[in-house]
Amino acid sequence: MTSQLVYLNGEYIPLNEAKVSVLDRGFIFGDGIYEVIPAFGGKTLRFEHHMQRLQNSLDAVRISNPLSNAQWQAIIDKLITATGPQDQYIYLHITRGVASRDHRFPDNAEPTVFVMSNVLHAVDPELLEKGISAVTLDDIRWQYCNIKAIALLPNILLRQQAVDRDAAEAILIRDGNMTEGTASNIFIVSNGIIKTPPKDNKLLPGITRDLVVELANTHKIPIEEVTISEKEFLSADEIWLTSSTKDVLPITQINDKHVGNGKPGPVWQDMYQKYQDYKEILRKTSN
Ligand SMILES: Cc1ncc(COP(=O)(O)O)c(C=O)c1O
């Protein structure tokens, strides 16, 4: 526990003083939504996209957005300034609020709002050089994986199974097709074409994913948003994961077998550089 400044229900207070009721529906039911927004050089990456995804998630679970985008921006800016000049990731969390324990929606609960910002450390250069290992597992999650819900028990159990096998991520297979990682979207390169599954209810619409698709299109690099079978996935020339805190990371071992020649591939190298360039431009942009 630290004394870092956080936002809770309208107040800026030290983290170690931030408390919510045990009857909060987030605590009791996991009834809430969250977002993670990276910030480089004090500027949030794709703020509007994150706000739109937040709104979509809140709408999907029928929690009304307690703040305007301008209010969210003001809170985030204040926490970024308090945290310092380093790159950061902002975690924001909204629950349906405090009410006596009953599954049905409470009549008059006020959403609980929590926001904090933490330093975002650059990805370990050794991981960029060697890549990471992952395993495939059955996607046991629910039918609304497009909602960024705080209830992450399936993702936690799946990630831990990967960790137990000395792997960094579990990549999930549903009905014979690859969906995403437990906390990441997945890309493959097959015969020179980048591929990632289309956005639907089986995966979270990652902001990093969308940016990578956009960068590929801008630079005329062949990319397809298509269903990827487990078989095609396991025989890919390259596999990458994307997320706000991991950027674009090469996966070089899958189920203890090499991906391609077991080294990060040239298409990843190119996209990684384009992603870094994009962040660098953001860092240099004035507020
Ligand atoms: C299940 C899942 N998929 C994908 C992502 C990547 O999303 P983003 O790029 O917006 O961080 C995350 C991020 O945490 C995630 O939890």
Tab-separated table of C-alpha atoms and ligand atoms in Angstrom:
chain	number	residue	atom	x	y	z
A	1	MET	CA	0.000	0.000	0.000
A	2	THR	CA	1.299	3.403	-0.884
A	3	SER	CA	0.235	6.954	-0.394
A	4	GLN	CA	-0.121	7.585	-4.147
A	5	LEU	CA	-3.053	9.829	-5.026
A	6	VAL	CA	-6.166	8.081	-6.346
A	7	TYR	CA	-9.698	9.192	-7.192
A	8	LEU	CA	-12.637	7.619	-5.376
A	9	ASN	CA	-16.224	8.862	-5.697
A	10	GLY	CA	-15.426	12.535	-6.229
A	11	GLU	CA	-12.417	12.769	-3.933
A	12	TYR	CA	-8.655	12.685	-4.411
A	13	ILE	CA	-7.168	10.698	-1.542
A	14	PRO	CA	-4.096	8.554	-0.794
A	15	LEU	CA	-4.442	4.953	-2.020
A	16	ASN	CA	-4.088	3.575	1.498
A	17	GLU	CA	-7.123	5.615	2.604
A	18	ALA	CA	-9.340	4.548	-0.318
A	19	LYS	CA	-12.066	2.264	1.030
A	20	VAL	CA	-15.358	0.918	-0.292
A	21	SER	CA	-18.214	-0.856	1.445
A	22	VAL	CA	-18.222	-4.658	1.627
A	23	LEU	CA	-21.718	-4.352	0.153
A	24	ASP	CA	-20.348	-2.752	-2.999
A	25	ARG	CA	-21.676	-4.849	-5.886
A	26	GLY	CA	-18.186	-4.923	-7.338
A	27	PHE	CA	-16.997	-6.744	-4.200
A	28	ILE	CA	-20.091	-8.934	-3.791
A	29	PHE	CA	-20.854	-9.841	-7.413
A	30	GLY	CA	-18.022	-8.554	-9.608
A	31	ASP	CA	-20.761	-6.263	-10.999
A	32	GLY	CA	-18.759	-3.586	-12.768
A	33	ILE	CA	-16.708	-2.406	-15.729
A	34	TYR	CA	-13.115	-1.227	-16.057
A	35	GLU	CA	-10.708	0.389	-18.500
A	36	VAL	CA	-6.930	0.593	-18.785
A	37	ILE	CA	-5.544	3.550	-20.707
A	38	PRO	CA	-1.815	3.979	-21.365
A	39	ALA	CA	-0.245	7.450	-21.274
A	40	PHE	CA	3.047	8.413	-22.876
A	41	GLY	CA	4.752	11.716	-22.108
A	42	GLY	CA	1.715	12.649	-20.008
A	43	LYS	CA	-0.727	12.108	-22.893
A	44	THR	CA	-3.288	9.324	-23.018
A	45	LEU	CA	-3.154	7.082	-26.071
A	46	ARG	CA	-6.441	7.062	-27.993
A	47	PHE	CA	-8.497	8.535	-25.134
A	48	GLU	CA	-11.681	8.762	-27.242
A	49	HIS	CA	-11.411	5.102	-28.283
A	50	HIS	CA	-11.051	4.029	-24.645
A	51	MET	CA	-13.999	6.225	-23.649
A	52	GLN	CA	-16.127	4.708	-26.418
A	53	ARG	CA	-15.244	1.164	-25.298
A	54	LEU	CA	-16.050	2.152	-21.700
A	55	GLN	CA	-19.418	3.509	-22.812
A	56	ASN	CA	-20.149	0.339	-24.811
A	57	SER	CA	-19.313	-1.848	-21.800
A	58	LEU	CA	-21.420	0.286	-19.434
A	59	ASP	CA	-24.347	0.237	-21.882
A	60	ALA	CA	-24.065	-3.549	-22.207
A	61	VAL	CA	-24.501	-4.016	-18.436
A	62	ARG	CA	-26.904	-1.082	-18.005
A	63	ILE	CA	-24.797	1.088	-15.694
A	64	SER	CA	-25.136	4.761	-16.602
A	65	ASN	CA	-21.855	6.560	-17.179
A	66	PRO	CA	-21.449	8.731	-14.077
A	67	LEU	CA	-19.065	11.225	-15.736
A	68	SER	CA	-18.657	13.083	-19.016
A	69	ASN	CA	-15.557	12.511	-21.134
A	70	ALA	CA	-14.312	15.954	-20.081
A	71	GLN	CA	-14.688	14.962	-16.414
A	72	TRP	CA	-12.868	11.661	-16.999
A	73	GLN	CA	-10.113	13.552	-18.806
A	74	ALA	CA	-9.746	16.035	-15.924
A	75	ILE	CA	-9.434	13.239	-13.331
A	76	ILE	CA	-6.936	11.343	-15.454
A	77	ASP	CA	-4.832	14.464	-16.114
A	78	LYS	CA	-4.697	15.223	-12.399
A	79	LEU	CA	-3.579	11.681	-11.515
A	80	ILE	CA	-0.979	11.625	-14.297
A	81	THR	CA	0.482	14.893	-13.005
A	82	ALA	CA	0.511	13.567	-9.427
A	83	THR	CA	2.230	10.337	-10.497
A	84	GLY	CA	5.045	12.073	-12.361
A	85	PRO	CA	6.724	12.374	-15.749
A	86	GLN	CA	7.033	8.644	-16.489
A	87	ASP	CA	4.859	6.659	-18.882
A	88	GLN	CA	1.792	5.442	-17.013
A	89	TYR	CA	-1.330	3.337	-17.258
A	90	ILE	CA	-4.578	4.594	-15.865
A	91	TYR	CA	-6.940	2.065	-14.342
A	92	LEU	CA	-10.545	3.127	-14.006
A	93	HIS	CA	-13.301	1.089	-12.446
A	94	ILE	CA	-17.040	1.628	-12.127
A	95	THR	CA	-19.360	-0.665	-10.196
A	96	ARG	CA	-23.131	-0.649	-9.855
A	97	GLY	CA	-22.634	0.731	-6.350
A	98	VAL	CA	-23.544	-0.209	-2.787
A	99	ALA	CA	-26.826	-2.015	-2.055
A	100	SER	CA	-28.165	-4.842	0.079
A	101	ARG	CA	-27.213	-8.167	-1.476
A	102	ASP	CA	-29.756	-9.068	-4.146
A	103	HIS	CA	-29.076	-10.131	-7.726
A	104	ARG	CA	-31.615	-7.733	-9.260
A	105	PHE	CA	-30.435	-4.203	-9.995
A	106	PRO	CA	-30.843	-1.912	-6.958
A	107	ASP	CA	-33.292	0.976	-7.403
A	108	ASN	CA	-31.212	3.878	-6.191
A	109	ALA	CA	-27.545	2.878	-5.980
A	110	GLU	CA	-24.911	5.393	-7.092
A	111	PRO	CA	-22.114	3.866	-9.170
A	112	THR	CA	-18.795	3.572	-7.355
A	113	VAL	CA	-15.982	5.234	-9.323
A	114	PHE	CA	-12.310	4.507	-8.731
A	115	VAL	CA	-9.332	5.741	-10.774
A	116	MET	CA	-5.592	5.300	-10.244
A	117	SER	CA	-2.485	5.789	-12.350
A	118	ASN	CA	0.667	3.700	-12.100
A	119	VAL	CA	4.073	3.901	-13.737
A	120	LEU	CA	4.203	1.862	-16.945
A	121	HIS	CA	7.610	0.252	-17.244
A	122	ALA	CA	8.992	-0.376	-20.701
A	123	VAL	CA	8.803	-4.003	-21.829
A	124	ASP	CA	11.976	-5.893	-20.837
A	125	PRO	CA	14.373	-5.721	-23.852
A	126	GLU	CA	15.179	-9.418	-23.364
A	127	LEU	CA	11.540	-10.280	-24.106
A	128	LEU	CA	11.713	-8.244	-27.306
A	129	GLU	CA	14.889	-10.036	-28.296
A	130	LYS	CA	13.768	-13.577	-27.446
A	131	GLY	CA	9.997	-13.401	-27.449
A	132	ILE	CA	7.752	-15.025	-24.870
A	133	SER	CA	6.181	-18.457	-24.551
A	134	ALA	CA	2.454	-19.187	-24.495
A	135	VAL	CA	0.175	-22.201	-24.283
A	136	THR	CA	-3.206	-22.861	-25.883
A	137	LEU	CA	-6.174	-23.573	-23.625
A	138	ASP	CA	-9.876	-24.112	-24.040
A	139	ASP	CA	-11.735	-20.771	-23.892
A	140	ILE	CA	-13.993	-21.440	-20.911
A	141	ARG	CA	-15.202	-17.818	-20.640
A	142	TRP	CA	-18.739	-16.505	-21.203
A	143	GLN	CA	-20.507	-15.217	-24.336
A	144	TYR	CA	-19.826	-11.494	-23.772
A	145	CYS	CA	-16.061	-11.264	-23.979
A	146	ASN	CA	-16.426	-7.903	-25.769
A	147	ILE	CA	-17.487	-6.348	-22.423
A	148	LYS	CA	-14.592	-5.184	-20.258
A	149	ALA	CA	-16.109	-6.620	-17.092
A	150	ILE	CA	-14.249	-6.571	-13.761
A	151	ALA	CA	-15.259	-10.228	-13.144
A	152	LEU	CA	-12.076	-11.889	-14.410
A	153	LEU	CA	-12.050	-15.232	-12.613
A	154	PRO	CA	-11.946	-17.336	-15.842
A	155	ASN	CA	-9.093	-15.196	-17.204
A	156	ILE	CA	-7.242	-15.544	-13.892
A	157	LEU	CA	-7.629	-19.337	-13.798
A	158	LEU	CA	-6.491	-19.637	-17.419
A	159	ARG	CA	-3.503	-17.313	-16.937
A	160	GLN	CA	-2.422	-19.262	-13.864
A	161	GLN	CA	-2.529	-22.519	-15.842
A	162	ALA	CA	-0.133	-20.882	-18.314
A	163	VAL	CA	2.124	-19.689	-15.487
A	164	ASP	CA	2.114	-23.195	-13.972
A	165	ARG	CA	3.544	-24.377	-17.296
A	166	ASP	CA	6.207	-21.607	-17.316
A	167	ALA	CA	4.380	-19.685	-20.030
A	168	ALA	CA	3.561	-15.973	-19.988
A	169	GLU	CA	0.151	-16.096	-21.640
A	170	ALA	CA	-2.675	-18.527	-22.409
A	171	ILE	CA	-4.128	-18.240	-25.898
A	172	LEU	CA	-7.706	-19.371	-26.037
A	173	ILE	CA	-9.440	-21.731	-28.440
A	174	ARG	CA	-13.222	-21.738	-28.831
A	175	ASP	CA	-15.047	-24.070	-31.231
A	176	GLY	CA	-11.765	-24.876	-32.976
A	177	ASN	CA	-10.791	-21.220	-33.526
A	178	MET	CA	-8.348	-18.924	-31.762
A	179	THR	CA	-10.049	-16.031	-29.955
A	180	GLU	CA	-7.506	-14.016	-27.906
A	181	GLY	CA	-5.200	-14.191	-24.888
A	182	THR	CA	-6.350	-13.922	-21.267
A	183	ALA	CA	-5.323	-10.241	-21.273
A	184	SER	CA	-4.272	-9.603	-24.876
A	185	ASN	CA	-5.335	-9.781	-28.506
A	186	ILE	CA	-3.479	-12.102	-30.842
A	187	PHE	CA	-2.067	-11.661	-34.352
A	188	ILE	CA	-0.432	-14.225	-36.590
A	189	VAL	CA	1.626	-13.920	-39.767
A	190	SER	CA	0.946	-16.594	-42.347
A	191	ASN	CA	2.588	-16.510	-45.804
A	192	GLY	CA	3.418	-12.824	-45.363
A	193	ILE	CA	-0.132	-11.808	-44.394
A	194	ILE	CA	-0.932	-10.482	-40.921
A	195	LYS	CA	-4.156	-11.950	-39.538
A	196	THR	CA	-6.233	-11.343	-36.434
A	197	PRO	CA	-9.752	-12.533	-35.571
A	198	PRO	CA	-12.616	-10.126	-36.375
A	199	LYS	CA	-14.218	-8.184	-33.527
A	200	ASP	CA	-17.257	-9.948	-32.108
A	201	ASN	CA	-18.573	-11.166	-28.740
A	202	LYS	CA	-15.755	-13.709	-28.420
A	203	LEU	CA	-12.989	-11.182	-27.768
A	204	LEU	CA	-12.287	-7.802	-26.268
A	205	PRO	CA	-11.976	-5.095	-28.941
A	206	GLY	CA	-8.444	-4.089	-27.970
A	207	ILE	CA	-7.416	-0.499	-28.575
A	208	THR	CA	-3.861	-1.676	-29.326
A	209	ARG	CA	-5.282	-4.269	-31.732
A	210	ASP	CA	-7.198	-1.593	-33.623
A	211	LEU	CA	-4.128	0.623	-33.778
A	212	VAL	CA	-2.004	-2.223	-35.180
A	213	VAL	CA	-4.672	-2.931	-37.831
A	214	GLU	CA	-4.722	0.783	-38.659
A	215	LEU	CA	-0.916	1.013	-38.870
A	216	ALA	CA	-0.828	-1.995	-41.204
A	217	ASN	CA	-3.467	-0.419	-43.451
A	218	THR	CA	-1.748	2.981	-43.441
A	219	HIS	CA	1.556	1.410	-44.441
A	220	LYS	CA	-0.064	-0.929	-46.980
A	221	ILE	CA	1.073	-4.059	-45.142
A	222	PRO	CA	-1.290	-6.935	-45.992
A	223	ILE	CA	-3.654	-7.589	-43.092
A	224	GLU	CA	-6.879	-9.555	-42.739
A	225	GLU	CA	-9.437	-9.656	-39.946
A	226	VAL	CA	-10.508	-13.276	-40.334
A	227	THR	CA	-11.344	-16.353	-38.296
A	228	ILE	CA	-8.151	-18.274	-37.493
A	229	SER	CA	-8.478	-22.005	-36.895
A	230	GLU	CA	-6.403	-23.677	-34.191
A	231	LYS	CA	-4.561	-25.542	-36.955
A	232	GLU	CA	-3.648	-22.355	-38.836
A	233	PHE	CA	-2.701	-20.690	-35.562
A	234	LEU	CA	-0.345	-23.504	-34.548
A	235	SER	CA	1.408	-23.477	-37.928
A	236	ALA	CA	1.807	-19.657	-38.155
A	237	ASP	CA	5.163	-18.164	-39.169
A	238	GLU	CA	4.855	-15.483	-36.472
A	239	ILE	CA	2.560	-14.922	-33.482
A	240	TRP	CA	2.263	-11.630	-31.576
A	241	LEU	CA	0.163	-10.388	-28.709
A	242	THR	CA	-1.026	-6.826	-28.221
A	243	SER	CA	-2.190	-4.909	-25.160
A	244	SER	CA	-2.010	-1.411	-23.723
A	245	THR	CA	0.721	-2.386	-21.257
A	246	LYS	CA	2.687	-4.843	-23.440
A	247	ASP	CA	2.621	-3.020	-26.806
A	248	VAL	CA	3.209	-5.585	-29.555
A	249	LEU	CA	5.092	-8.577	-28.198
A	250	PRO	CA	6.413	-11.582	-30.154
A	251	ILE	CA	5.458	-15.092	-29.032
A	252	THR	CA	8.223	-17.481	-30.047
A	253	GLN	CA	7.182	-20.673	-28.218
A	254	ILE	CA	3.738	-22.167	-28.267
A	255	ASN	CA	3.003	-25.341	-26.295
A	256	ASP	CA	6.793	-25.842	-25.942
A	257	LYS	CA	7.321	-25.742	-29.721
A	258	HIS	CA	9.069	-23.025	-31.728
A	259	VAL	CA	6.966	-20.544	-33.656
A	260	GLY	CA	8.723	-20.252	-37.058
A	261	ASN	CA	12.443	-20.408	-36.349
A	262	GLY	CA	11.895	-19.645	-32.671
A	263	LYS	CA	12.965	-15.981	-32.988
A	264	PRO	CA	10.867	-12.803	-33.294
A	265	GLY	CA	10.018	-12.431	-36.976
A	266	PRO	CA	10.632	-9.629	-39.484
A	267	VAL	CA	6.962	-8.628	-39.824
A	268	TRP	CA	6.745	-8.213	-36.036
A	269	GLN	CA	9.996	-6.199	-36.023
A	270	ASP	CA	8.569	-3.796	-38.589
A	271	MET	CA	5.217	-3.410	-36.809
A	272	TYR	CA	6.907	-3.029	-33.407
A	273	GLN	CA	8.952	-0.135	-34.801
A	274	LYS	CA	5.879	1.514	-36.322
A	275	TYR	CA	4.098	1.225	-32.968
A	276	GLN	CA	7.078	2.765	-31.141
A	277	ASP	CA	7.139	5.609	-33.694
A	278	TYR	CA	3.446	6.231	-33.064
A	279	LYS	CA	4.079	6.459	-29.297
A	280	GLU	CA	7.049	8.760	-29.853
A	281	ILE	CA	4.921	11.188	-31.874
A	282	LEU	CA	2.368	11.171	-29.008
A	283	ARG	CA	5.152	11.871	-26.479
A	284	LYS	CA	6.282	14.893	-28.506
A	285	THR	CA	2.791	16.287	-29.082
A	286	SER	CA	2.041	19.330	-26.967
A	287	ASN	CA	-0.991	19.115	-24.665
B	1	LIG	C1	-9.118	-10.176	-22.589
B	1	LIG	C2	-8.338	-9.041	-23.173
B	1	LIG	N1	-8.183	-8.965	-24.504
B	1	LIG	C3	-7.475	-7.959	-25.073
B	1	LIG	C4	-6.864	-6.973	-24.309
B	1	LIG	C5	-6.078	-5.876	-24.974
B	1	LIG	O1	-6.813	-4.655	-24.982
B	1	LIG	P1	-6.056	-3.261	-25.056
B	1	LIG	O2	-5.212	-3.279	-26.277
B	1	LIG	O3	-7.164	-2.253	-25.157
B	1	LIG	O4	-5.247	-3.114	-23.821
B	1	LIG	C6	-7.024	-7.003	-22.925
B	1	LIG	C7	-6.391	-5.974	-22.090
B	1	LIG	O5	-6.256	-6.082	-20.928
B	1	LIG	C8	-7.775	-8.054	-22.335
B	1	LIG	O6	-7.955	-8.119	-21.012
